[in-house]
Amino acid sequence: FYGSGLEAAQLPESLLQIGASAFEDSALASVSIGANVESIGRGAFGGCTALERIEVEEENAYYAVQDGLLIEKGNTVIGVN
């Protein structure tokens, strides 16, 4: 979806990984990350200047949203919401 006009993505529960640069420079404004995502590649949401909302299923063991930031549950900031 790199550079695409995609504005919203609700990722399927079956998704385990989001690849590096997967949504980079896209028009993405909102994304919902399922409980089974185990890894998010470097720059997956880089350059997504319209990105205003990131949601992560509470059951996700690896990622969460805290204070508008996508974080690894070990508290590493991944991206801005």
Short mmCIF file of the C-alpha atoms (twelve columns), coordinates in Angstrom:
data_MODEL
# 
_entry.id   MODEL 
# 
loop_
_atom_site.group_PDB 
_atom_site.id 
_atom_site.type_symbol 
_atom_site.label_atom_id 
_atom_site.label_alt_id 
_atom_site.label_comp_id 
_atom_site.label_asym_id 
_atom_site.label_seq_id 
_atom_site.Cartn_x 
_atom_site.Cartn_y 
_atom_site.Cartn_z 
_atom_site.pdbx_PDB_model_num 
ATOM 1  C CA . PHE A 1  0.000  0.000   0.000  1 
ATOM 2  C CA . TYR A 2  3.112  2.190   -0.168 1 
ATOM 3  C CA . GLY A 3  2.173  5.605   -1.553 1 
ATOM 4  C CA . SER A 4  -1.458 4.614   -2.117 1 
ATOM 5  C CA . GLY A 5  -4.639 6.619   -1.656 1 
ATOM 6  C CA . LEU A 6  -5.865 4.146   0.967  1 
ATOM 7  C CA . GLU A 7  -7.450 6.164   3.786  1 
ATOM 8  C CA . ALA A 8  -8.544 3.484   6.281  1 
ATOM 9  C CA . ALA A 9  -7.478 -0.067  7.051  1 
ATOM 10 C CA . GLN A 10 -9.043 -2.616  9.358  1 
ATOM 11 C CA . LEU A 11 -6.469 -5.379  9.336  1 
ATOM 12 C CA . PRO A 12 -7.749 -8.955  9.569  1 
ATOM 13 C CA . GLU A 13 -7.409 -11.011 12.735 1 
ATOM 14 C CA . SER A 14 -5.386 -13.554 10.755 1 
ATOM 15 C CA . LEU A 15 -2.612 -10.986 10.106 1 
ATOM 16 C CA . LEU A 16 0.579  -11.714 12.064 1 
ATOM 17 C CA . GLN A 17 3.009  -9.146  10.615 1 
ATOM 18 C CA . ILE A 18 2.923  -5.692  9.059  1 
ATOM 19 C CA . GLY A 19 5.913  -5.373  6.769  1 
ATOM 20 C CA . ALA A 20 8.481  -2.589  6.680  1 
ATOM 21 C CA . SER A 21 7.181  0.451   4.783  1 
ATOM 22 C CA . ALA A 22 3.821  -1.316  4.280  1 
ATOM 23 C CA . PHE A 23 1.771  1.902   4.392  1 
ATOM 24 C CA . GLU A 24 4.583  4.426   4.006  1 
ATOM 25 C CA . ASP A 25 3.595  7.710   2.323  1 
ATOM 26 C CA . SER A 26 -0.017 6.581   1.915  1 
ATOM 27 C CA . ALA A 27 -3.132 8.655   2.612  1 
ATOM 28 C CA . LEU A 28 -3.935 6.445   5.608  1 
ATOM 29 C CA . ALA A 29 -5.964 8.347   8.224  1 
ATOM 30 C CA . SER A 30 -6.974 5.445   10.467 1 
ATOM 31 C CA . VAL A 31 -5.850 1.891   11.084 1 
ATOM 32 C CA . SER A 32 -7.140 -0.882  13.309 1 
ATOM 33 C CA . ILE A 33 -4.574 -3.506  14.328 1 
ATOM 34 C CA . GLY A 34 -5.835 -6.912  15.387 1 
ATOM 35 C CA . ALA A 35 -4.977 -9.038  18.386 1 
ATOM 36 C CA . ASN A 36 -2.660 -11.391 16.490 1 
ATOM 37 C CA . VAL A 37 -0.150 -8.904  15.028 1 
ATOM 38 C CA . GLU A 38 3.232  -9.911  16.434 1 
ATOM 39 C CA . SER A 39 5.534  -7.567  14.524 1 
ATOM 40 C CA . ILE A 40 5.390  -4.228  12.757 1 
ATOM 41 C CA . GLY A 41 8.246  -3.494  10.375 1 
ATOM 42 C CA . ARG A 42 10.367 -0.374  10.416 1 
ATOM 43 C CA . GLY A 43 8.667  2.596   8.792  1 
ATOM 44 C CA . ALA A 44 5.369  0.747   8.324  1 
ATOM 45 C CA . PHE A 45 3.481  4.020   8.865  1 
ATOM 46 C CA . GLY A 46 6.284  6.437   7.955  1 
ATOM 47 C CA . GLY A 47 5.196  9.535   6.081  1 
ATOM 48 C CA . CYS A 48 1.503  8.931   6.812  1 
ATOM 49 C CA . THR A 49 0.859  12.604  7.485  1 
ATOM 50 C CA . ALA A 50 -2.937 12.142  7.553  1 
ATOM 51 C CA . LEU A 51 -2.793 9.362   10.164 1 
ATOM 52 C CA . GLU A 52 -4.992 10.533  13.044 1 
ATOM 53 C CA . ARG A 53 -6.235 7.324   14.626 1 
ATOM 54 C CA . ILE A 54 -4.570 4.026   15.466 1 
ATOM 55 C CA . GLU A 55 -6.486 1.331   17.315 1 
ATOM 56 C CA . VAL A 56 -5.042 -1.909  18.677 1 
ATOM 57 C CA . GLU A 57 -7.167 -4.756  19.994 1 
ATOM 58 C CA . GLU A 58 -6.754 -4.989  23.786 1 
ATOM 59 C CA . GLU A 59 -5.899 -8.675  23.464 1 
ATOM 60 C CA . ASN A 60 -2.774 -7.906  21.420 1 
ATOM 61 C CA . ALA A 61 0.191  -9.190  23.445 1 
ATOM 62 C CA . TYR A 62 2.774  -7.035  21.638 1 
ATOM 63 C CA . TYR A 63 1.325  -3.588  20.836 1 
ATOM 64 C CA . ALA A 64 -0.934 -0.946  22.370 1 
ATOM 65 C CA . VAL A 65 -1.868 2.710   21.963 1 
ATOM 66 C CA . GLN A 66 -0.866 4.950   24.830 1 
ATOM 67 C CA . ASP A 67 -1.350 8.729   24.861 1 
ATOM 68 C CA . GLY A 68 -1.963 8.663   21.103 1 
ATOM 69 C CA . LEU A 69 1.224  6.719   20.352 1 
ATOM 70 C CA . LEU A 70 1.546  3.203   18.979 1 
ATOM 71 C CA . ILE A 71 3.906  1.391   21.349 1 
ATOM 72 C CA . GLU A 72 5.386  -2.035  21.816 1 
ATOM 73 C CA . LYS A 73 4.216  -3.322  25.174 1 
ATOM 74 C CA . GLY A 74 7.857  -2.913  26.268 1 
ATOM 75 C CA . ASN A 75 7.192  0.853   25.831 1 
ATOM 76 C CA . THR A 76 9.073  1.510   22.600 1 
ATOM 77 C CA . VAL A 77 7.301  4.177   20.523 1 
ATOM 78 C CA . ILE A 78 6.472  2.902   17.026 1 
ATOM 79 C CA . GLY A 79 4.409  5.728   15.530 1 
ATOM 80 C CA . VAL A 80 2.248  8.726   16.248 1 
ATOM 81 C CA . ASN A 81 -1.517 8.636   16.394 1 
# 
